[in-house]
Structures are given as C-alpha cells and as structure tokens.
PDB file of C-alpha atoms and ligand atoms in Angstrom:
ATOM      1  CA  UNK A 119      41.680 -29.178  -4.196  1.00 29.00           C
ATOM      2  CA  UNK A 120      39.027 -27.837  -6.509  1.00 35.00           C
ATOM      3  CA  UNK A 121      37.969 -25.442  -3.693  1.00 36.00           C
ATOM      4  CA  UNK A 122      41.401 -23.743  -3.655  1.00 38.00           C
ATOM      5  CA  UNK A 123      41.597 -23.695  -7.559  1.00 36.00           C
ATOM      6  CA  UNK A 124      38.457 -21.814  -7.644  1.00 38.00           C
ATOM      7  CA  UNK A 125      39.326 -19.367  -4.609  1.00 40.00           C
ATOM      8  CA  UNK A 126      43.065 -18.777  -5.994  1.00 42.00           C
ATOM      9  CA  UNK A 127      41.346 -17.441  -8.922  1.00 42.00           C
ATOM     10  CA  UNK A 128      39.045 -14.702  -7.366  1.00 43.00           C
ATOM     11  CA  UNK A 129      42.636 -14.058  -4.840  1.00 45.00           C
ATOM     12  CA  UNK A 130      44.494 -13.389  -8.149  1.00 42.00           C
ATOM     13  CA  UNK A 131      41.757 -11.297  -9.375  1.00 42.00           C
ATOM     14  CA  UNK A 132      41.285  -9.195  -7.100  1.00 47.00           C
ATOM     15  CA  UNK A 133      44.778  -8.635  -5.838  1.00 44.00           C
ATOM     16  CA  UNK A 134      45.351  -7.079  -9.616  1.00 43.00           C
ATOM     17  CA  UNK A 135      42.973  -4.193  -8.646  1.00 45.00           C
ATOM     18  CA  UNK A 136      44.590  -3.542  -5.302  1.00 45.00           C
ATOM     19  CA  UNK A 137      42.594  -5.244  -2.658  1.00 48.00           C
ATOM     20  CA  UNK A 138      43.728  -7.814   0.036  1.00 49.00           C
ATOM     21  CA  UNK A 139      41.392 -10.607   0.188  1.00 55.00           C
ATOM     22  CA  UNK A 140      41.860 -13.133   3.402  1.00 60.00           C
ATOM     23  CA  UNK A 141      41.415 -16.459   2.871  1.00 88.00           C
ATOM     24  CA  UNK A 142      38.213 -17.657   4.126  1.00 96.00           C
ATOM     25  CA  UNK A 143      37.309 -21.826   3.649  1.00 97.00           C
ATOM     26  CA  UNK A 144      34.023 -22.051   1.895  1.00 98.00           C
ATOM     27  CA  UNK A 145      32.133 -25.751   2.963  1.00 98.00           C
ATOM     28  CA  UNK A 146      29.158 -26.707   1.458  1.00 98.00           C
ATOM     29  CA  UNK A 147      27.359 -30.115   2.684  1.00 98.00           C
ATOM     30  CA  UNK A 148      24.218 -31.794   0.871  1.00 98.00           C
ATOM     31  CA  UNK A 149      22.613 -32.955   3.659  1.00 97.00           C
ATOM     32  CA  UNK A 150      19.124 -34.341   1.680  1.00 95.00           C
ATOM     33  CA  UNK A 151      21.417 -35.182  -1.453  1.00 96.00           C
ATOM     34  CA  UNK A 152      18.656 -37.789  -1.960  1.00 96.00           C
ATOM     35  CA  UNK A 153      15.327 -35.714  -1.582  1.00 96.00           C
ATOM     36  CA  UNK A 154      14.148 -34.283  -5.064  1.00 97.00           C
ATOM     37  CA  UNK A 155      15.674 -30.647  -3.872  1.00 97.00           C
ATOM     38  CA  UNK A 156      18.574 -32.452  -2.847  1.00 97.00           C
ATOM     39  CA  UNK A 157      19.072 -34.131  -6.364  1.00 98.00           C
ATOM     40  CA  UNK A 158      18.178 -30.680  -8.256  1.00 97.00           C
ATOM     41  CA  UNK A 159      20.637 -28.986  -6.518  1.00 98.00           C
ATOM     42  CA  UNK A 160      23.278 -31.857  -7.522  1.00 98.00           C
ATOM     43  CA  UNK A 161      22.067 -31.945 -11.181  1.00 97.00           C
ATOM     44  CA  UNK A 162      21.368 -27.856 -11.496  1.00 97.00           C
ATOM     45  CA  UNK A 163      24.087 -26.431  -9.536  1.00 98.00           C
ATOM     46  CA  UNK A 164      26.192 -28.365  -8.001  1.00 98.00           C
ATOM     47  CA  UNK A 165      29.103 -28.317  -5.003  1.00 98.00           C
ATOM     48  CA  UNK A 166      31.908 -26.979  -6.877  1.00 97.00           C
ATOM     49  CA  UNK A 167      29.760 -24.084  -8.594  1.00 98.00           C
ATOM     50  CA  UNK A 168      28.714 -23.222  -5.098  1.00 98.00           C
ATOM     51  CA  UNK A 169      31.935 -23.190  -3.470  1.00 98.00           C
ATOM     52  CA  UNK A 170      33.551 -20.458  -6.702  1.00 97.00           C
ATOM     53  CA  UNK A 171      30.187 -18.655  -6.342  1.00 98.00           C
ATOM     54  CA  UNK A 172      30.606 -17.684  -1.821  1.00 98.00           C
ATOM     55  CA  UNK A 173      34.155 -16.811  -3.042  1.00 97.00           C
ATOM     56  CA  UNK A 174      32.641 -14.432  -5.812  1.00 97.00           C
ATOM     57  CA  UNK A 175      29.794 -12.990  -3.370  1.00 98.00           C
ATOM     58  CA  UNK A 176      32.556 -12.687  -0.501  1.00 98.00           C
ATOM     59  CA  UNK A 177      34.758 -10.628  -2.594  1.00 97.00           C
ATOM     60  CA  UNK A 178      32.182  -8.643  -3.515  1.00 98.00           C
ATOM     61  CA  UNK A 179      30.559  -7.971   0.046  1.00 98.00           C
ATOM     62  CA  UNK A 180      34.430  -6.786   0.926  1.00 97.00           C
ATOM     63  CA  UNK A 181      35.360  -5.097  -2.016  1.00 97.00           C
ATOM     64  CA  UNK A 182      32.046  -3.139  -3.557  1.00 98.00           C
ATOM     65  CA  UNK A 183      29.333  -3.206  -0.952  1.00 98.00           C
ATOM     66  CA  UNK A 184      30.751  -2.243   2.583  1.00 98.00           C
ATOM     67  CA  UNK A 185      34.440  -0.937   0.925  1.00 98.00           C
ATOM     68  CA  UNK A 186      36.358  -3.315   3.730  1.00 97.00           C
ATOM     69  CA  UNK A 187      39.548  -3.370   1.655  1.00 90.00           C
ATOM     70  CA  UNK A 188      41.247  -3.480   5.108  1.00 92.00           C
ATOM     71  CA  UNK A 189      41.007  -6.925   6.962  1.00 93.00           C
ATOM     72  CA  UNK A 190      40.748  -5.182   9.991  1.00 94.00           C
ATOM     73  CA  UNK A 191      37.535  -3.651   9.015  1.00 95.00           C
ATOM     74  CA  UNK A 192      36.194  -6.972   8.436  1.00 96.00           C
ATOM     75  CA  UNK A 193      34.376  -9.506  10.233  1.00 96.00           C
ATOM     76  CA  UNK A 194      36.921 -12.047  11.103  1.00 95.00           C
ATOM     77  CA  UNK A 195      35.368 -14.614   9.681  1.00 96.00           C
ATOM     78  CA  UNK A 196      37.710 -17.497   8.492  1.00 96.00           C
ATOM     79  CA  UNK A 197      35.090 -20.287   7.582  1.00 97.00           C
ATOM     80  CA  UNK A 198      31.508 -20.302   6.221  1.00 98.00           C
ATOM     81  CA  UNK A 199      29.138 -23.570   6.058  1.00 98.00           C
ATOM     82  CA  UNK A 200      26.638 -24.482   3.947  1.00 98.00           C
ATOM     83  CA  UNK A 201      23.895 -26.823   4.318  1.00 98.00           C
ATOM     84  CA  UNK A 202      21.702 -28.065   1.775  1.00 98.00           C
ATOM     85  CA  UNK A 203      18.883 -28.987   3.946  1.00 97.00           C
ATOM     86  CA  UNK A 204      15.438 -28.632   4.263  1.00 93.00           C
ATOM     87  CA  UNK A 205      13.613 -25.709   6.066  1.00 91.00           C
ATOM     88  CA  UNK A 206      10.355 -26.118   5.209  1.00 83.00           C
ATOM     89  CA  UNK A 207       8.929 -22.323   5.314  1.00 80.00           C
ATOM     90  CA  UNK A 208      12.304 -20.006   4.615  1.00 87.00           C
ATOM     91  CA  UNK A 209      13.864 -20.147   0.962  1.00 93.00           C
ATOM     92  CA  UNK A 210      17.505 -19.592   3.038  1.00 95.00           C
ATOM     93  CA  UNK A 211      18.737 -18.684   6.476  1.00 96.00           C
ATOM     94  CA  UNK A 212      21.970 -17.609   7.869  1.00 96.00           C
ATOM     95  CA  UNK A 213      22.527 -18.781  12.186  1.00 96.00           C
ATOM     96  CA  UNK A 214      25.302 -18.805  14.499  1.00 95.00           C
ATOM     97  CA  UNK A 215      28.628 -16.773  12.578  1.00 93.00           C
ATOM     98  CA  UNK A 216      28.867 -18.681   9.658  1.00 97.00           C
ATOM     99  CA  UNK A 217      26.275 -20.855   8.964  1.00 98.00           C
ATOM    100  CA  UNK A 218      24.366 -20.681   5.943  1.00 98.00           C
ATOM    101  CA  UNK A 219      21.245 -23.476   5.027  1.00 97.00           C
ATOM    102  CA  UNK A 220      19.309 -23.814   2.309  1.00 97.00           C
ATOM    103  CA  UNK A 221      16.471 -25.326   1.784  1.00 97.00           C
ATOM    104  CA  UNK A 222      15.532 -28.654  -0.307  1.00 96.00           C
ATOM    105  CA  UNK A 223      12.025 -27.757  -0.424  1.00 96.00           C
ATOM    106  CA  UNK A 224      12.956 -23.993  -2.199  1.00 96.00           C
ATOM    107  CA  UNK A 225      14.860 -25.614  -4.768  1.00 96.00           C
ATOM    108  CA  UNK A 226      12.540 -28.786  -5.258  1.00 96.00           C
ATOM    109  CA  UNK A 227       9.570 -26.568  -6.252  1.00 95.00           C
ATOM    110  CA  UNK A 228      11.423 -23.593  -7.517  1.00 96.00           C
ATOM    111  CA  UNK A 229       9.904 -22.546 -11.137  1.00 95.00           C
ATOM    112  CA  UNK A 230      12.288 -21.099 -13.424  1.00 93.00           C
ATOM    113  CA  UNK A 231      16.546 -20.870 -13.406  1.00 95.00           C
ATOM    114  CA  UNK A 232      17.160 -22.617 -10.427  1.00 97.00           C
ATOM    115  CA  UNK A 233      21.093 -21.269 -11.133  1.00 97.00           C
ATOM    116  CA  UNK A 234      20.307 -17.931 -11.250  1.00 96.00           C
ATOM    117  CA  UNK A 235      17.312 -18.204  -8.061  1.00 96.00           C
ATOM    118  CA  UNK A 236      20.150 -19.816  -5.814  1.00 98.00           C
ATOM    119  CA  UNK A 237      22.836 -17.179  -6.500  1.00 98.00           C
ATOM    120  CA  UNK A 238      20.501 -14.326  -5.821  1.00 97.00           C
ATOM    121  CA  UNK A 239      19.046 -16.074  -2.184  1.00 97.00           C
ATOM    122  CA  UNK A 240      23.071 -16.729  -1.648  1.00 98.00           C
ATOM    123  CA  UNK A 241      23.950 -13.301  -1.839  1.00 98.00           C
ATOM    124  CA  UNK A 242      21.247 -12.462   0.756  1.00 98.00           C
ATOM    125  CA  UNK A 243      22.187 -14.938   2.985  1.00 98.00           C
ATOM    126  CA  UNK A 244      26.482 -14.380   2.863  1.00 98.00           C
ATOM    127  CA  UNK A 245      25.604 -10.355   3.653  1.00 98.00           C
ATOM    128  CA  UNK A 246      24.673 -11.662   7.049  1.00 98.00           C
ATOM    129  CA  UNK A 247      27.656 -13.601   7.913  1.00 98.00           C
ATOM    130  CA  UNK A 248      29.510 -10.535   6.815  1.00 98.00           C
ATOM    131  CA  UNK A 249      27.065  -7.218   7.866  1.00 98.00           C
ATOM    132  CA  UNK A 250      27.631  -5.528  10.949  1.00 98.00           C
ATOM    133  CA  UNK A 251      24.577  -5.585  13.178  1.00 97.00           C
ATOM    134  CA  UNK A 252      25.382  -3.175  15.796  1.00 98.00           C
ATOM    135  CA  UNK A 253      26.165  -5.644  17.942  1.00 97.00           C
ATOM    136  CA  UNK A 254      22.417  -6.717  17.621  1.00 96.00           C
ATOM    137  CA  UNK A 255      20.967  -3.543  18.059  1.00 98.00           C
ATOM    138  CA  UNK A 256      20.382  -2.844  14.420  1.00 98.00           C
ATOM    139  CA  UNK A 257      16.604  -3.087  13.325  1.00 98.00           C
ATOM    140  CA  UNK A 258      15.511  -6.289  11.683  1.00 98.00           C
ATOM    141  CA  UNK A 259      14.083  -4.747   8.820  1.00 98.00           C
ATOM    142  CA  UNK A 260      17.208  -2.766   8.309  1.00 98.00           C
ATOM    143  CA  UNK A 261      19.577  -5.847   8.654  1.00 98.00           C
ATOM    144  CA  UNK A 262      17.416  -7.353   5.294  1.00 98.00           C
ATOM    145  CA  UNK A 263      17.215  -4.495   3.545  1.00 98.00           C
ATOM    146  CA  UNK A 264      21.280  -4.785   3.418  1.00 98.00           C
ATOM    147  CA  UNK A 265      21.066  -8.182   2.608  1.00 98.00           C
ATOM    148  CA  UNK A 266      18.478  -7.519  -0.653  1.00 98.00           C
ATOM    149  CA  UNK A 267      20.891  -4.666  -0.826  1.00 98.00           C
ATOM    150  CA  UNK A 268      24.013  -6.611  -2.246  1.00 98.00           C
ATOM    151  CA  UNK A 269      21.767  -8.883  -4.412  1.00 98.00           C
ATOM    152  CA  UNK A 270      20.734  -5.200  -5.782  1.00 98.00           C
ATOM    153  CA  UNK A 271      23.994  -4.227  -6.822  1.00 98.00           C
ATOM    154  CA  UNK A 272      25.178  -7.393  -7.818  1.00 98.00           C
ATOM    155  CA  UNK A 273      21.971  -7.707  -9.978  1.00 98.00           C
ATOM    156  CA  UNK A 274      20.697 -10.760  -8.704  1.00 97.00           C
ATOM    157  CA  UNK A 275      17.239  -9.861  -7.507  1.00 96.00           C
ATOM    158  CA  UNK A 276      14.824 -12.068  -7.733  1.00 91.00           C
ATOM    159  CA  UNK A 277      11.686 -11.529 -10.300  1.00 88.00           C
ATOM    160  CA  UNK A 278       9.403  -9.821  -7.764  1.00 91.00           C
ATOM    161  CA  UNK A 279      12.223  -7.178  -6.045  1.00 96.00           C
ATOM    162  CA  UNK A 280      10.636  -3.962  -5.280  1.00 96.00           C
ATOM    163  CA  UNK A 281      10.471  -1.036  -7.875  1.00 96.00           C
ATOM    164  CA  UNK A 282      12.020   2.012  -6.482  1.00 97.00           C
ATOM    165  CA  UNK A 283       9.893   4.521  -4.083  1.00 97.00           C
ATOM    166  CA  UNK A 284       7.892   1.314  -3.293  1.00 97.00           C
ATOM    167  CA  UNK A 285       6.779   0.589   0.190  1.00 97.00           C
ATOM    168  CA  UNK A 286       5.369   2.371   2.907  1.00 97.00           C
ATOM    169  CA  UNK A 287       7.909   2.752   5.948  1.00 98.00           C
ATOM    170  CA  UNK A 288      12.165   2.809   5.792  1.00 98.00           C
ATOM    171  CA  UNK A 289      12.468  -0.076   7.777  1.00 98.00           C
ATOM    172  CA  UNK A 290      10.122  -2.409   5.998  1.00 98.00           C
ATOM    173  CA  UNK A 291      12.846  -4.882   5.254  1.00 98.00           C
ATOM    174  CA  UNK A 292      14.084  -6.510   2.228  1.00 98.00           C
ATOM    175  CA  UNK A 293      13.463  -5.189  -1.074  1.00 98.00           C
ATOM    176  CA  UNK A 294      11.433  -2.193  -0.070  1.00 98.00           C
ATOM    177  CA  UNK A 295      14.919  -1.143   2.273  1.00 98.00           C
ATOM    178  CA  UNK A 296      17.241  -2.301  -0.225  1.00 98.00           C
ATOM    179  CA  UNK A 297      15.551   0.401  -2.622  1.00 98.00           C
ATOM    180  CA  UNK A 298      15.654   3.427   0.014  1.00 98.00           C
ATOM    181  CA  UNK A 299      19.559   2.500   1.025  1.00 98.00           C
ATOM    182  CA  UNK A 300      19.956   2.979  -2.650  1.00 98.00           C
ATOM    183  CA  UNK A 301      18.808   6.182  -2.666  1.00 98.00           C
ATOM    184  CA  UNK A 302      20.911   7.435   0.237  1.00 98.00           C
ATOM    185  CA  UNK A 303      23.911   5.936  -1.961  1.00 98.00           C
ATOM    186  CA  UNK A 304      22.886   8.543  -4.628  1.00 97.00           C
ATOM    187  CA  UNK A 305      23.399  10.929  -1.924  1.00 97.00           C
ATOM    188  CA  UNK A 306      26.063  10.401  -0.104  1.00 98.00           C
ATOM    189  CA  UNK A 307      28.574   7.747  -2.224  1.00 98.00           C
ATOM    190  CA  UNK A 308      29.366   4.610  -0.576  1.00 98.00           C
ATOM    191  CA  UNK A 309      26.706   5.443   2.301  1.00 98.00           C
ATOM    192  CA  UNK A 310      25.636   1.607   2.583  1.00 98.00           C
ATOM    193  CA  UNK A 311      29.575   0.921   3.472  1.00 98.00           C
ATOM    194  CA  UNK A 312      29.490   3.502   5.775  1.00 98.00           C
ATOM    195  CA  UNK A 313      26.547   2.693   7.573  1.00 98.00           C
ATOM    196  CA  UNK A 314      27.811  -0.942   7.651  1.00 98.00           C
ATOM    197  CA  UNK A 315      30.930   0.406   9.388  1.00 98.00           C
ATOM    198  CA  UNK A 316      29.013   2.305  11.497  1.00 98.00           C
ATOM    199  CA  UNK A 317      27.056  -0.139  12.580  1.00 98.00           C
ATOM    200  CA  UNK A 318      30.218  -2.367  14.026  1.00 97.00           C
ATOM    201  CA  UNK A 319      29.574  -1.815  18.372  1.00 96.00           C
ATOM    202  CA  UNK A 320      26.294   0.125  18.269  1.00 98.00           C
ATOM    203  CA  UNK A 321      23.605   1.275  16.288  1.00 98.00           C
ATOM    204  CA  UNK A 322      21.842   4.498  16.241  1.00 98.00           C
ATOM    205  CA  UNK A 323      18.826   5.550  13.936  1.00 98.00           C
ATOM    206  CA  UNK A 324      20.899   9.177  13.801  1.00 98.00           C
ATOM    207  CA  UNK A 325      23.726   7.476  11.816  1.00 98.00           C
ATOM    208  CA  UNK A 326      21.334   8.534   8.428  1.00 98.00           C
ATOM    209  CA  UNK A 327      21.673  11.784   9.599  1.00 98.00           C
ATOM    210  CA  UNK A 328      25.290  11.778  10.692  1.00 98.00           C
ATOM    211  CA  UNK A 329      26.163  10.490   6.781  1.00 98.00           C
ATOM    212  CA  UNK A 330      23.479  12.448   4.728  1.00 98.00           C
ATOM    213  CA  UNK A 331      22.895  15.415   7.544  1.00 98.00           C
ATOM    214  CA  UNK A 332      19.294  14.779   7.293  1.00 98.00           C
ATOM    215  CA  UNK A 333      16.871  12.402   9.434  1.00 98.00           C
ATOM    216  CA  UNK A 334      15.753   9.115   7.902  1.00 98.00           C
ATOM    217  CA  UNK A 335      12.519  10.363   8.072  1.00 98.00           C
ATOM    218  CA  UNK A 336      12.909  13.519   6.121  1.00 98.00           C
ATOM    219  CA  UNK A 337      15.534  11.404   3.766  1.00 98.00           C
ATOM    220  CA  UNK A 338      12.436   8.954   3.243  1.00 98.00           C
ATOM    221  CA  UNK A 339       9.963  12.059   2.522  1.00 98.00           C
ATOM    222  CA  UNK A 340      11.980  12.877  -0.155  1.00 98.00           C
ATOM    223  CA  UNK A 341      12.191   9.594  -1.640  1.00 98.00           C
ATOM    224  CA  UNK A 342       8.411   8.792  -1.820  1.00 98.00           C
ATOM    225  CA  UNK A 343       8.364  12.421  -3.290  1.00 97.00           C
ATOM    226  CA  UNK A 344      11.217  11.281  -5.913  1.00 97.00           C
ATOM    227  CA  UNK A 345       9.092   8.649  -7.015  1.00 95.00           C
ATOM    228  CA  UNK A 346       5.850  10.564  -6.769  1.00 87.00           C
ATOM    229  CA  UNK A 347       4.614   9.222  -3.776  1.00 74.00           C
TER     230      UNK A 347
HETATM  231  C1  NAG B1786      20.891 -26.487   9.040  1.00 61.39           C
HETATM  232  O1  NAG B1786      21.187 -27.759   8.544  1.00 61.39           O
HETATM  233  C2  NAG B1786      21.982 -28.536   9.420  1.00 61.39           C
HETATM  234  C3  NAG B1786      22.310 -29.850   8.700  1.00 61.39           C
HETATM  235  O2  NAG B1786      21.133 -30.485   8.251  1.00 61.39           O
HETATM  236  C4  NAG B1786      21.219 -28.772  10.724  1.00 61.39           C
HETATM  237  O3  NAG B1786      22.024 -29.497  11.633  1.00 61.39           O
HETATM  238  C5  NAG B1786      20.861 -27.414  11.325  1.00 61.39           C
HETATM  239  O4  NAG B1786      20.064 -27.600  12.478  1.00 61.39           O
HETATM  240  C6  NAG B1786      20.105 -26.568  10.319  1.00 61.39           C
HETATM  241  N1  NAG B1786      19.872 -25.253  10.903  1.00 61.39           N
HETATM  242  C7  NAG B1786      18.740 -24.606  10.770  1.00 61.39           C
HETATM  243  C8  NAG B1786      18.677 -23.264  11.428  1.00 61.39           C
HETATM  244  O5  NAG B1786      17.790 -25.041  10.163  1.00 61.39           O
HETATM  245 ZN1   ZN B1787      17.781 -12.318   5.505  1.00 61.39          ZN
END
C-alpha cells in the first residue's frame, strides 16, 4: 500500500495546479540485496524512498520538461521496473520500455551522498523510458543530452556536470548537450518540450531550425561565442 500512499500524494499535488497525471505502477526489486551495494542501497535509500522519488521524477518529466500535460502526448507507459543489480561498468541503464537497473557496484563504491548521487542517475535514466527517440532515429548523443537535461533542471547534476559553453561538438552527449539544449531554451521557451514532441515518429537535425529558425550549427556558433569560445 505504501506505493499508492506515496503516488496519491504527488496525484493530489499536481492535480491542484491543473495537470492530469496517469497512474503509472512504479516496481523496484533488490536483486543483490545481500552484496555490499545491495545493503547500502537498503540502509541509504531504501525501496519506499525510491518508489515516492520515480513518482516525483515522472511528474516532473510530464509536467516541466517535455510540457505533456495531455496523456495523449505521452508515452503510454503504465509500469516502470527497477532493478537493483549489478552492471559492472555503467552507473545506470534504462532497456526494453520500462526497465530501469542500477548498479550494486555504483552504489557500493560511491564516495559522498549516496541519496542525493542515486536521485540525480534516476532522473537520467526515467527521461529514457519517457523521451521520444524519433522512433530510433534520434542521435545518441542527443538522446543523453535530454536525459542530463532533466537532472539539469531538476538540479540534480552530479559534481562533475559540464559548465556552460563547454564541449566541443552539439551532439557530444550528456552534460556537454544538456548545456547547449539549455541555451536553445533561452531562445525559444519550452524548446526541449518541443523538440521532445517533435521527435515522436521521426527525427530530423532541421527540427533546431524549424523551433529557433536557425541551424544547429549556427545556434552552436553562437553559444561557444556566448561563452567566449
Ligand atoms: C537488469 O537486472 C535484471 C535483474 O537482475 C536482469 O535480469 C537484467 O538482465 C538486467 N539487465 C541489464 C541490461 O543489465
Ligand atoms: Zn543515458
């Protein structure tokens, strides 16, 4: 029941400012509950603490980030799964819809809030269940950038997130994207949700310049230029 207490409360929330928020399950599994990154995520975070934070992120993603306050802009998504399992090399990584795992090893040797670490990697990792990818056609480095882009706004980045005007091509991924698609917000308001929505059947490097009505080239220019580079 806890997992419905804790979702009812973000419904309630946000149906006071106006938006419609479907329900969506939220399942979270310690599947090494008995390595050491197992046992630190039982002791530091915990199950329940997960489950009210995807409900938090999710409402955000909707909500803030890609402006879906209509379901039927959404990804019909109606469950997401988390593992707590180890992966070895990757801190997190979303597969298949809805699948989310984390790794044991991340949070074993993690220096530092471990709280705080998770919640940022978790907002990553639930913008790819919910992004649009353009039905796959959507550059990898673009797809991250999104990703580090809602841990930007939700100011969650992790210690070492890119400065702004950092990096040295648009599509470099992660941080170094998450930066530039800031930018073009500053431009053009709410251009990250548009691109998003964009980006539902297709993808097309000439959406930049169908929202800003420059190339992302030239829009990139001028953003090393802001930032005197
Ligand atoms: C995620 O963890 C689950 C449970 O341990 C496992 O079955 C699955 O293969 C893992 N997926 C990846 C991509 O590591
Ligand atoms: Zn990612």
């Amino acid at each position: 029941m806890a997992r419905h207490y804790f979702f009812l409360c973000s419904l309630l929330a946000y149906s006071f400012s106006g938006h419609v928020i479907a329900a969506v399950d939220y399942q979270v599994t310690n599947t090494d509950s008995a390595t050491p990154g197992g046992i630190r995520f039982t002791n530091e975070i915990g199950i329940p603490f997960t489950k009210q934070l995807m409900g938090t992120i999710n409402a955000f993603i909707w909500t803030t980030v890609f402006q879906q306050t209509n379901p039927s802009d959404q990804k019909p998504i109606t469950s997401v799964n988390l593992y707590i399992s180890d992966l070895k090399e990757d801190e997190g990584v979303t597969w298949g819809n809805n699948n989310i795992n984390i790794s044991t090893s991340y949070l074993q040797e993690y220096k530092g809030n471990l709280k705080l670490a998770f919640t940022s990697v978790l907002y990553h990792e639930m913008t790819h269940v919910f992004q649009w990818d353009g039905e796959g056609h959507a550059p990898d480095g673009l797809i991250e950038g999104v990703a580090d882009y809602t841990t930007l706004r939700a100011n969650f980045m992790s210690p070492g997130f890119a400065k702004p005007g950092y990096g040295g091509k648009w599509d470099e991924g992660y941080a170094v994207t998450a930066r530039f698609l800031e930018y073009c917000d500053g431009i053009v308001p709410g251009f990250v949700a548009k691109l998003n929505k964009k980006m539902r059947f297709a993808y097309d490097v000439k959406y930049f310049q169908d929202l800003t009505g420059k190339s992302v080239d030239q829009l990139w220019k001028e953003y090393k230029a802001k930032y005197g580079q």
